[in-house]
Coordinates of C-alpha atoms in Angstrom, one line a residue:
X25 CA -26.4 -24.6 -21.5
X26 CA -24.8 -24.6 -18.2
X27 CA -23.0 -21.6 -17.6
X28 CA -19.0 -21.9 -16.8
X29 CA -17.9 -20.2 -13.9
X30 CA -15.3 -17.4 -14.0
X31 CA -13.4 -18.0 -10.3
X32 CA -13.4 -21.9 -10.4
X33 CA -12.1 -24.1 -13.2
X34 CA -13.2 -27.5 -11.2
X35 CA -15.8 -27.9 -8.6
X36 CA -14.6 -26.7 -5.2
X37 CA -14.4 -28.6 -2.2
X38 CA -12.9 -26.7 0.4
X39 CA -15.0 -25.3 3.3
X40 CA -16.0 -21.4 2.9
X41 CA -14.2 -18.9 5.3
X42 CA -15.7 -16.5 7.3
X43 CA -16.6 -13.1 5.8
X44 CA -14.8 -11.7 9.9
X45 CA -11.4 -12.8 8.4
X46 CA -12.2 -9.9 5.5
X47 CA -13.4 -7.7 8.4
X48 CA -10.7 -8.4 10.6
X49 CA -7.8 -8.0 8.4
X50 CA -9.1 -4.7 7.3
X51 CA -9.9 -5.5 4.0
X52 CA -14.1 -4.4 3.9
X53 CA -12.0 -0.7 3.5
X54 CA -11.6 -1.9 -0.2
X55 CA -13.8 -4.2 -0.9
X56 CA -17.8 -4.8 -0.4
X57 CA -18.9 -7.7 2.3
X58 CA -20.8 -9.2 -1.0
X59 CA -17.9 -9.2 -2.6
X60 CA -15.9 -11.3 0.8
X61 CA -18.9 -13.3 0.4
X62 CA -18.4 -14.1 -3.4
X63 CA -14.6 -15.4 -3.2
X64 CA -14.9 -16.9 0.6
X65 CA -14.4 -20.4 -0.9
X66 CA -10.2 -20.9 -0.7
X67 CA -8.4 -21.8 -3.5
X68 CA -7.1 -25.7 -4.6
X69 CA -4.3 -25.7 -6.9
X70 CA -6.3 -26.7 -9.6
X71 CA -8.5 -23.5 -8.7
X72 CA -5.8 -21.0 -7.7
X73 CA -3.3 -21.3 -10.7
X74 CA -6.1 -20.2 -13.6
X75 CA -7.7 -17.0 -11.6
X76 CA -3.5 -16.3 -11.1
X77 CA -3.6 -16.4 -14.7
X78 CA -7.1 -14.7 -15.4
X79 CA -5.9 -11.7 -13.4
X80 CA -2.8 -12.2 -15.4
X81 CA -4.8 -11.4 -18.4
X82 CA -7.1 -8.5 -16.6
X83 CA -3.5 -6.9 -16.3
X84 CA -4.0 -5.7 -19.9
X85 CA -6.3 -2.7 -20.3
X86 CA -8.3 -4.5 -23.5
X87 CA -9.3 -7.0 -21.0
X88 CA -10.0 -5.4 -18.6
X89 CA -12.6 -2.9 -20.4
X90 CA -14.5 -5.9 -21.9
X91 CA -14.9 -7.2 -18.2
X92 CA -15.9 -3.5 -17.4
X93 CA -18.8 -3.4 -20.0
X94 CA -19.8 -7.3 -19.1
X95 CA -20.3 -6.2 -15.6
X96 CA -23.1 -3.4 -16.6
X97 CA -24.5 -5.3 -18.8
X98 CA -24.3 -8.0 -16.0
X99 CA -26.1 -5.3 -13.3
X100 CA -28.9 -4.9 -16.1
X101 CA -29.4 -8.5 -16.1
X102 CA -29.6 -8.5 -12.4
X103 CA -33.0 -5.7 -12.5
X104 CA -34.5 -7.0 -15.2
X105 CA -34.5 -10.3 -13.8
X106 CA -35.5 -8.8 -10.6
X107 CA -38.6 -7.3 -12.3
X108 CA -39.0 -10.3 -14.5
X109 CA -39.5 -12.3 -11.1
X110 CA -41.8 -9.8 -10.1
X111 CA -43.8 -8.7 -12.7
X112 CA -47.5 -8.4 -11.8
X113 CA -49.4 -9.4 -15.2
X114 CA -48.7 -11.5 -18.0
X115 CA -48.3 -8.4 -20.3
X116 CA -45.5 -6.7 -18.0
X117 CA -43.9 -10.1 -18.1
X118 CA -43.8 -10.3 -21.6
X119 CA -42.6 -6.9 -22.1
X120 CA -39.7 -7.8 -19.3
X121 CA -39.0 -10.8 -20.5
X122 CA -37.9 -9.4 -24.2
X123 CA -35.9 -7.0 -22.4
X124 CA -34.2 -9.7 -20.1
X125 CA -33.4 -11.8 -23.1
X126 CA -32.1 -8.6 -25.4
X127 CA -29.6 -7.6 -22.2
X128 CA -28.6 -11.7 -22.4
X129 CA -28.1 -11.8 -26.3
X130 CA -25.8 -8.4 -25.7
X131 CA -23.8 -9.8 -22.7
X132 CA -23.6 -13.4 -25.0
X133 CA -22.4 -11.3 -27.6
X134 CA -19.7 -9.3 -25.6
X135 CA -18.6 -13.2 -23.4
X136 CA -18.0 -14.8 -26.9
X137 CA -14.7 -12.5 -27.6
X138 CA -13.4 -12.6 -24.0
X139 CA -10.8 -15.4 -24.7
X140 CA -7.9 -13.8 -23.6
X141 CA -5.9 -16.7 -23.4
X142 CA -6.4 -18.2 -19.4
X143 CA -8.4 -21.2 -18.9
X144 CA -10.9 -19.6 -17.1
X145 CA -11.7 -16.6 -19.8
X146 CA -11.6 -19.2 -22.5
X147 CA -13.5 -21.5 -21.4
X148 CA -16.0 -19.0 -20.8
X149 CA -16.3 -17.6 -23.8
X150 CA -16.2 -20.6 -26.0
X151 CA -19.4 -21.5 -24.1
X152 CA -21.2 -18.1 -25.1
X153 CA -19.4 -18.8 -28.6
X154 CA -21.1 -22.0 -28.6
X155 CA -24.2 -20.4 -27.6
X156 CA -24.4 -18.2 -30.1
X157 CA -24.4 -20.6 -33.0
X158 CA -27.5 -22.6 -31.5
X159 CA -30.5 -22.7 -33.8
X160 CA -33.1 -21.9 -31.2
X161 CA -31.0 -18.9 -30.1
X162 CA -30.5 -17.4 -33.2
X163 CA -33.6 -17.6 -34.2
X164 CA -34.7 -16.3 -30.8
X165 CA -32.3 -13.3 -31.7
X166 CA -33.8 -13.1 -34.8
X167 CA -37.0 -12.2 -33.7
X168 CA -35.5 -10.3 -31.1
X169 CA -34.4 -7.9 -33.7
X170 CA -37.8 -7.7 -35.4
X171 CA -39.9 -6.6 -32.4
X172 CA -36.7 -3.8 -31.6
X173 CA -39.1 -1.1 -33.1
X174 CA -42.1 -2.3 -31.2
X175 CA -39.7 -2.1 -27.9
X176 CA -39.2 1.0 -28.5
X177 CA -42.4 1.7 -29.3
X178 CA -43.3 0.6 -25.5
X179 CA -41.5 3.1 -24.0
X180 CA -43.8 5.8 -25.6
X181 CA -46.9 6.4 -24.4
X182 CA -48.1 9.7 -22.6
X183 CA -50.6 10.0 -19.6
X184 CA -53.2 12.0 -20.3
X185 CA -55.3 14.3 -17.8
X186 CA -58.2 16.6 -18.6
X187 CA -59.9 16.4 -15.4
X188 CA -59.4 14.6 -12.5
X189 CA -62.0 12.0 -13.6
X190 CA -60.4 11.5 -17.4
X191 CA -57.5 9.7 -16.6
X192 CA -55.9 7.7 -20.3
X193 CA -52.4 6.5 -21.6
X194 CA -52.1 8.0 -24.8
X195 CA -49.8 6.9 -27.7
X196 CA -46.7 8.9 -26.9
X197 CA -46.0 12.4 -29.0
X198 CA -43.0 13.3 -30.2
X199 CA -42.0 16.2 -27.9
X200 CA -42.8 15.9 -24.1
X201 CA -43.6 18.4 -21.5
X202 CA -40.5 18.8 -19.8
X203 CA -38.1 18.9 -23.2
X204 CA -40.4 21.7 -24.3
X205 CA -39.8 23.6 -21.1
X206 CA -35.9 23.0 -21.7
X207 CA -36.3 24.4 -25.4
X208 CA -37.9 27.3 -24.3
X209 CA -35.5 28.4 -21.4
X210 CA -32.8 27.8 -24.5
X211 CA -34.5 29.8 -26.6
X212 CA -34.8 32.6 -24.1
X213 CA -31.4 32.5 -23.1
X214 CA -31.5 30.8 -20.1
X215 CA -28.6 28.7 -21.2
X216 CA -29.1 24.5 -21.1
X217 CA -30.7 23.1 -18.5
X218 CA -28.8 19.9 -16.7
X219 CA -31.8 17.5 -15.4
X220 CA -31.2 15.7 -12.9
X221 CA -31.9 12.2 -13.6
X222 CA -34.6 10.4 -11.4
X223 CA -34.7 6.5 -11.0
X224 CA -37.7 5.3 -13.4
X225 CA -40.9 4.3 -11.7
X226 CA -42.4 0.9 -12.2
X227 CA -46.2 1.3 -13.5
X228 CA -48.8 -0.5 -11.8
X229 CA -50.6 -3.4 -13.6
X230 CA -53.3 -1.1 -14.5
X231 CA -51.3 0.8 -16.5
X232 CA -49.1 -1.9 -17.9
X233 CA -52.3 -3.3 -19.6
X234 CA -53.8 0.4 -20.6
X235 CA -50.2 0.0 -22.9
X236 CA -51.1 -3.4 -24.0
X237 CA -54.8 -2.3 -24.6
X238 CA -52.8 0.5 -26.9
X239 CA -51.1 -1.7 -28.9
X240 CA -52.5 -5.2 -29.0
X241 CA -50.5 -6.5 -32.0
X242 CA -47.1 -5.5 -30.1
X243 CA -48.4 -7.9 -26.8
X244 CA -49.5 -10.5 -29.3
X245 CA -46.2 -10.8 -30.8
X246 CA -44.2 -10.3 -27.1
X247 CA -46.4 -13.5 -25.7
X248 CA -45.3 -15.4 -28.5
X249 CA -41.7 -14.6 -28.2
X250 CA -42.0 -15.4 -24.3
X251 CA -43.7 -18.9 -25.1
X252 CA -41.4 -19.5 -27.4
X253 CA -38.3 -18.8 -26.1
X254 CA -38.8 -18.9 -22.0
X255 CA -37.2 -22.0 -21.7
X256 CA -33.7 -20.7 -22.9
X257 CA -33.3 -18.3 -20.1
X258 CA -31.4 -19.3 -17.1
X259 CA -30.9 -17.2 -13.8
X260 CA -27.4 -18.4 -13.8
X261 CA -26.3 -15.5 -15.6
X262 CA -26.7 -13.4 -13.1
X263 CA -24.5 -14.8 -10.7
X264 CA -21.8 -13.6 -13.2
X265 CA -22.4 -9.9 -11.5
X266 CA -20.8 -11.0 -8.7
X267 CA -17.9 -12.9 -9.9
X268 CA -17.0 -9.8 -13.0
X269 CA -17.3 -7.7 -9.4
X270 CA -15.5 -9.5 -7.7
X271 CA -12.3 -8.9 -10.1
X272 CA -13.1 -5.5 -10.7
X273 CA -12.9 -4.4 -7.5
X274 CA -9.5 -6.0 -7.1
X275 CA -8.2 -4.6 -9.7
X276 CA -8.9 -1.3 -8.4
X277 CA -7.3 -2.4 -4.9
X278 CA -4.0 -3.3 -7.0
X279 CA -3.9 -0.2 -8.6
X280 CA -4.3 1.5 -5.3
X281 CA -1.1 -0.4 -3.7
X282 CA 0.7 0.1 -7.1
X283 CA 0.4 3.7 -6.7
X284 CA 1.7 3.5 -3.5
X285 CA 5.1 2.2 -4.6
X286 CA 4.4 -1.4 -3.4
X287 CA 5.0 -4.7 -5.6
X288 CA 3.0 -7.2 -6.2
X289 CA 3.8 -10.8 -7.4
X290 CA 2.1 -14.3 -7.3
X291 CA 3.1 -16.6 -5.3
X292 CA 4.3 -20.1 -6.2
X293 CA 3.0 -22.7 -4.9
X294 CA 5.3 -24.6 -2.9
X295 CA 5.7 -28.5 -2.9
X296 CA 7.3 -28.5 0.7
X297 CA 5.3 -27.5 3.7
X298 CA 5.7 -23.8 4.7
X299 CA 5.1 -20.2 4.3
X300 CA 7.3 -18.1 2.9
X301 CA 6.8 -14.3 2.0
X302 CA 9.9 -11.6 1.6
X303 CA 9.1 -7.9 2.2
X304 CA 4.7 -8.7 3.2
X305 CA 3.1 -5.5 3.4
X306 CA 0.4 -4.6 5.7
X307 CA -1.6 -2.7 2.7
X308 CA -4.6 -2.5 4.9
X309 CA -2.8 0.8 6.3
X310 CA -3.6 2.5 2.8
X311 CA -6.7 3.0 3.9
X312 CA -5.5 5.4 6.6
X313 CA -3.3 6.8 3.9
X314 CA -0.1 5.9 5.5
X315 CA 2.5 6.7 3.0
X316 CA 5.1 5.0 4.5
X317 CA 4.2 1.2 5.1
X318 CA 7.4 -1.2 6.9
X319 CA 7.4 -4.8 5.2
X320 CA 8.5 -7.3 7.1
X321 CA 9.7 -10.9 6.2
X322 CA 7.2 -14.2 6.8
X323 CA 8.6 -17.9 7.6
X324 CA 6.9 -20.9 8.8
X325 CA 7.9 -24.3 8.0
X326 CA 6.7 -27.6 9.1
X327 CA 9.6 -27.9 11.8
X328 CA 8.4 -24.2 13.4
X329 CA 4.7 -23.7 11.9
X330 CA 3.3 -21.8 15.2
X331 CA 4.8 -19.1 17.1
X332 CA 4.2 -16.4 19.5
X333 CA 4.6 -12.9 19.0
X334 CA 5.2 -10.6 22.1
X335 CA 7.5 -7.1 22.2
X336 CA 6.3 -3.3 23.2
X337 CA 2.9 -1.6 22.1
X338 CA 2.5 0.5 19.2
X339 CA 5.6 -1.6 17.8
X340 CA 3.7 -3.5 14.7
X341 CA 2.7 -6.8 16.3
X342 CA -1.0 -6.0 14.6
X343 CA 0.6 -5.0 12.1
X344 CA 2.9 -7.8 11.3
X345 CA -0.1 -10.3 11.9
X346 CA -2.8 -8.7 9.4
X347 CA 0.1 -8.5 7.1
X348 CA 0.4 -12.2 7.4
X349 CA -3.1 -12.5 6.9
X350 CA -3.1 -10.5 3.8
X351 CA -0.4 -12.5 2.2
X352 CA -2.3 -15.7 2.9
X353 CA -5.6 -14.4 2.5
X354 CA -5.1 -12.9 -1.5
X355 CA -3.6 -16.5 -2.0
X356 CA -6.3 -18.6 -1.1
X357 CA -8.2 -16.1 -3.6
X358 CA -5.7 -16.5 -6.6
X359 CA -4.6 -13.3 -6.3
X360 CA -1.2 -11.0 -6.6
X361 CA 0.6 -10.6 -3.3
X362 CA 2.4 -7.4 -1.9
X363 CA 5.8 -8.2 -1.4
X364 CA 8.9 -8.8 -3.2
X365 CA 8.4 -12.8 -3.6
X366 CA 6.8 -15.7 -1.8
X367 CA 5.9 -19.5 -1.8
X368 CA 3.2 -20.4 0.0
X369 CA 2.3 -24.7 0.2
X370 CA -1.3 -25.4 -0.1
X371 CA -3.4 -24.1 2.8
X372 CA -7.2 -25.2 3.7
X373 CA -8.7 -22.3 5.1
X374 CA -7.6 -19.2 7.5
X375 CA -9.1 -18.6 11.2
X376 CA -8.9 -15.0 12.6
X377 CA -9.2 -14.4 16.3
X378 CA -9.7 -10.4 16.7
X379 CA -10.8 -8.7 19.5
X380 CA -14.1 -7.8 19.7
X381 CA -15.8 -4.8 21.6
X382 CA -19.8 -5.7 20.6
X383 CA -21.4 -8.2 22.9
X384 CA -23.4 -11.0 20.5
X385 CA -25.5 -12.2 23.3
X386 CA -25.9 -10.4 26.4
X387 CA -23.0 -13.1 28.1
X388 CA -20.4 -10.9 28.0
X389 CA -16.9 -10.7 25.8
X390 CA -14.8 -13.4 27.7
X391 CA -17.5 -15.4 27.0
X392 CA -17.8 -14.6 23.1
X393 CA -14.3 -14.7 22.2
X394 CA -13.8 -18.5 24.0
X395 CA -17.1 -19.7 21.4
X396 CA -14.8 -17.9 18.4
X397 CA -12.0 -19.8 19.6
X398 CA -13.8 -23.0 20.0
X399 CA -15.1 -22.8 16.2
X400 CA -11.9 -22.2 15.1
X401 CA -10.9 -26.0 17.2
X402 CA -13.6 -27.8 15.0
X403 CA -13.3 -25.9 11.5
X404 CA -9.2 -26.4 11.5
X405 CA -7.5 -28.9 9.5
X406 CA -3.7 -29.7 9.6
X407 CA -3.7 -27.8 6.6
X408 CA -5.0 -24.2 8.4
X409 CA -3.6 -21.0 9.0
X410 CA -4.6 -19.3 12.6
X411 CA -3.9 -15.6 13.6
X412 CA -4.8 -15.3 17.4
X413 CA -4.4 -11.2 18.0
X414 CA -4.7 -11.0 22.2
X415 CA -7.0 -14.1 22.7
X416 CA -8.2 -14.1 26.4
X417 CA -6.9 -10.8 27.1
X418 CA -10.2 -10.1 28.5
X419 CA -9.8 -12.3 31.7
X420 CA -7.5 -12.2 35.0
X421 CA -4.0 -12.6 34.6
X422 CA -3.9 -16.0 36.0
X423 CA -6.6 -17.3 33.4
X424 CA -5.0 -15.9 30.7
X425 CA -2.0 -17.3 31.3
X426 CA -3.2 -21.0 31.3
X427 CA -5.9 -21.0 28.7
X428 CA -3.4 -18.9 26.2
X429 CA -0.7 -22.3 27.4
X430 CA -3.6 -24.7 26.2
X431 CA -4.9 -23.1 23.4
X432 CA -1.1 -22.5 21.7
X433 CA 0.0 -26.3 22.7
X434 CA -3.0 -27.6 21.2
X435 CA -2.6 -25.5 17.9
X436 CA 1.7 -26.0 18.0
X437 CA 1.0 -30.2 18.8
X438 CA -1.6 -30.6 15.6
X439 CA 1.0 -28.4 13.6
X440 CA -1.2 -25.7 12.9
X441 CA 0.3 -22.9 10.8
X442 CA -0.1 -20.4 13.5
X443 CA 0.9 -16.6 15.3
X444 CA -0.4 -16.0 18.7
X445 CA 0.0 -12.5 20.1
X446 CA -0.1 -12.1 23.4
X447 CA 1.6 -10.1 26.2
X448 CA 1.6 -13.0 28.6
X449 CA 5.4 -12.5 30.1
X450 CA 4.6 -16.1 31.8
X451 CA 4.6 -18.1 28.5
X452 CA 8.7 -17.3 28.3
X453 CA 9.3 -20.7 29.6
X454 CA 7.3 -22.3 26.5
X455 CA 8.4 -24.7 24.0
X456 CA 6.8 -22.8 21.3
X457 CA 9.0 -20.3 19.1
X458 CA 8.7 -16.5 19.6
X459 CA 8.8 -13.5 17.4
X460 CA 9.2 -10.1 18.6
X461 CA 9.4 -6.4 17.8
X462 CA 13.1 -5.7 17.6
X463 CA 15.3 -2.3 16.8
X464 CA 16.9 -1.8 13.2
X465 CA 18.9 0.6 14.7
X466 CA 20.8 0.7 11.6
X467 CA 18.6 1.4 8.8
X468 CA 19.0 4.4 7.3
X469 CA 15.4 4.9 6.5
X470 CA 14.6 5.0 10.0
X471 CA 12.2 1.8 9.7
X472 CA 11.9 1.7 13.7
X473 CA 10.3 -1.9 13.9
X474 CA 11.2 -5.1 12.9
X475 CA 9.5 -9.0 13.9
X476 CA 12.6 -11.4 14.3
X477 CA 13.0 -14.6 15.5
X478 CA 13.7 -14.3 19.3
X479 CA 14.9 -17.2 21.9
X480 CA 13.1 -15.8 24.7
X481 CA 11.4 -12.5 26.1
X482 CA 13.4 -12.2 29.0
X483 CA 13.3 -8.0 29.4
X484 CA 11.9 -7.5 25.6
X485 CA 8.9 -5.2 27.0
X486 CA 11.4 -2.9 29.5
X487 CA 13.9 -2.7 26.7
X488 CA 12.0 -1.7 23.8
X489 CA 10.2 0.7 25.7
X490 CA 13.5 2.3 27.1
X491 CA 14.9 2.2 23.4
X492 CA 11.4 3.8 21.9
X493 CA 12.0 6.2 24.6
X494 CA 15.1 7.3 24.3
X495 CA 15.6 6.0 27.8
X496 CA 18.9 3.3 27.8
X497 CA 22.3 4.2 28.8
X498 CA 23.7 5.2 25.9
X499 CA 20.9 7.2 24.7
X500 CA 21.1 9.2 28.3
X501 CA 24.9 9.6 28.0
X502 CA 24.6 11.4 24.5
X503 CA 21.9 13.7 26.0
X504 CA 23.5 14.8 29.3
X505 CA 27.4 13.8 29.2
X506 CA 28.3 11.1 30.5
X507 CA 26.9 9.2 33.5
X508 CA 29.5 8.8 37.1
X509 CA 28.3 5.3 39.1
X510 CA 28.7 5.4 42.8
X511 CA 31.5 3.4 42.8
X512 CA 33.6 6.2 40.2
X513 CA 32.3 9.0 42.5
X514 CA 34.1 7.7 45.9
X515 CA 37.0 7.0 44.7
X516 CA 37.5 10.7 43.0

């Protein structure tokens, strides 16, 4: 049988992303790069709306503990058919090979009553269902179950040595060495002994066939169960270790942001061109254990898809962007969002532009940032999302100012979803639409920042640096009386 996939109902065709959008939004803090890897394939429609629903599902702790036991027995299947790749003799492989297929007839077993309801979960475990009731599988199961004491039975043997010449494996006893130590230390009080468990060793070939050579009607009867049966293995199963990981792992991410008093909702999927997230949390910061994270509103639409974003440092502009990111990012992947709502039209892919302190090639970082960028250029479609944090900050002023002019028309004239930020006080004069860092001076949670929709930057910077600093007129009349001009002073 072919094996049904658990992220994608339909075949998909979108290009992969790069595993440095994961890095770059700060999201390797809660998840493994193989795991990036694994879901780096955006969503379609037709993809996104049934792992919406699967984690739907995985919401309910039943489901979610059958996913938990299908991914161990998953990570069994993944080292036995390491060792079943690697196996060194025909006897190890038959012994393996039993093994592999009892872990597949358990996780078969365990897939067949995963329907909770989704199109992805049923789908997949109508197939091991259908599996299951095969001829040639039960009867492989069948005699399965009749070698389980001979399996056993492998396990057992003891090495004997008398001298350092009279090396032999044994039939196994009863009672080894080490658990008669343990019973004697209980017996004379020393309490119970915790050993510490130690990773089992493979056995060479040589002592693979001194176990076969010990019991010859056990290997007779594995060969014939590995002749017969070989050809209903597939590898395929094995992939599903990653995909099980992949929604285990968010659903330990979730419950981290749900402890952390943030909501999470999935976002519709809007028929009109845009981006639209209420209250987007930047949940990266949980991984610095911030307790208190701002959200912040998200709008682009096809009339303003690209803007800049300029205001103080420190004020949340890094913030605001991977926040935009994250929103986007757990969308393409079918995921729950956190914020309060959004709707989100279909998007192809998402670029990151971060800056980067390593240097790839010995040519310098100007140089390695402007390839990044040029990527991005041939990768985009009209249907991208691009977060530029800083691009070209590296180089003089003068440079910066022109190539950040012609990369941000090129992205705003192809309609590129898009936010550029960059501290380039030149660009005021540009067509394109800022954001910038603003004071809520009147909430009373004293959430400093805010990103609003600004006309130009005209003295942002100065402003929200003498605001932040307690610096503006006002603030200096409240702290030393009030302030006599020149003007007031002569004419006393």
């Amino acid at each position: 049988m072919g094996y049904p996939s658990l992220l994608y109902l339909v075949q998909p065709k979108r290009k992969p992303m790069s595993v440095s959008v994961f890095e770059d939004l700060q999201l390797l803090h809660f998840m493994p790069r193989s795991v990036a890897k694994t879901v780096r394939i955006p969503c379609e429609k037709e993809n996104l709306i049934p792992r919406q629903k699967l984690f739907t599902s995985l919401f309910r702790d039943e489901a979610r503990g059958v996913f938990v036991s299908l991914y161990r027995i998953a990570g069994e299947l993944v080292m036995l058919h390491t060792a079943y790749e690697g196996a060194r003799c025909d006897a190890e492989r038959y012994a393996v090979f039993a093994a592999l297929m009892d872990a597949e007839r358990r996780f078969a077993a365990e897939a067949a009553d995963a329907c909770f309801g989704d199109p992805l979960s049923d789908r997949f475990a109508l197939a091991f269902a259908a599996e299951a009731q095969g001829t040639r599988y039960r009867a492989m199961v069948d005699t399965l179950n009749g070698l389980r004491e001979e399996l056993d039975g492998i396990g057992r043997n003891t090495l004997c040595s008398h001298t350092t010449a009279d090396l032999r494996l044994t039939a196994g006893v009863e009672t080894t060495f080490l658990q008669r130590i343990v019973s004697c230390a209980e017996t004379l009080g020393v309490g119970k002994l915790h050993i510490k468990e130690t990773e089992p060793r493979r056995l060479s070939p040589d002592m693979v066939a001194a176990a076969a050579a010990l019991r010859p009607e056990t290997f007779r009867k594995l060969k014939n169960f590995y002749e017969s049966y070989r050809d209903l293995y597939q590898e395929s199963v094995t992939y599903y270790h990653k995909e099980l990981c992949f929604y285990l792992v968010m659903l330990d991410f979730f419950d981290r942001i749900r402890a952390a008093g943030i909501p999470l909702t999935f976002p519709t999927v809007a028929e009109a061109r845009g981006i639209s997230v209420t209250e987007a949390y930047d949940v990266s910061l949980l991984a610095k254990d911030e307790t208190r994270i701002v959200p912040n509103d998200v709008s682009f639409t096809a009339e303003e898809p690209f803007f800049f974003l300029t205001g103080a440092n420190g004020g949340g502009k890094t913030t605001y962007l991977r926040a935009v990111g994250i929103a986007v990012l757990l969308f393409l992947c079918g995921c729950p969002v956190p914020c309060r709502h959004a709707e989100i039209s279909e998007i192809s892919s998402l670029f990151t532009h971060f800056p980067r302190d390593e240097r790839f090639d010995g040519s310098g970082r100007f140089v390695e940032e402007n390839s990044r960028v040029q990527k991005i250029l041939s990768d985009m479609d009209e249907q991208s999302l691009v977060l530029l944090n800083e691009t070209y900050s590296t180089t003089n002023e003068e440079n910066a100012v022109a190539m950040t002019e012609k990369l941000a028309n090129e992205l705003n004239g192809k309609r590129i979803f898009g936010l550029y930020i960059t501290h380039q006080h030149a660009l005021a004069a540009s067509q394109i639409p800022y954001l910038n860092v603003l004071i809520d001076r009147n909430d009373a949670n004293r959430r400093t920042y805010k990103i609003a929709r600004q006309k130009n930057t005209d003295g942002s910077f100065a402003k929200d640096i003498l605001v932040r600093c307690g610096l503006t007129f006002e603030a200096l009349e409240q702290r030393f009386g009030r302030l006599v001009s020149e003007g007031e002073e002569e004419s006393e």
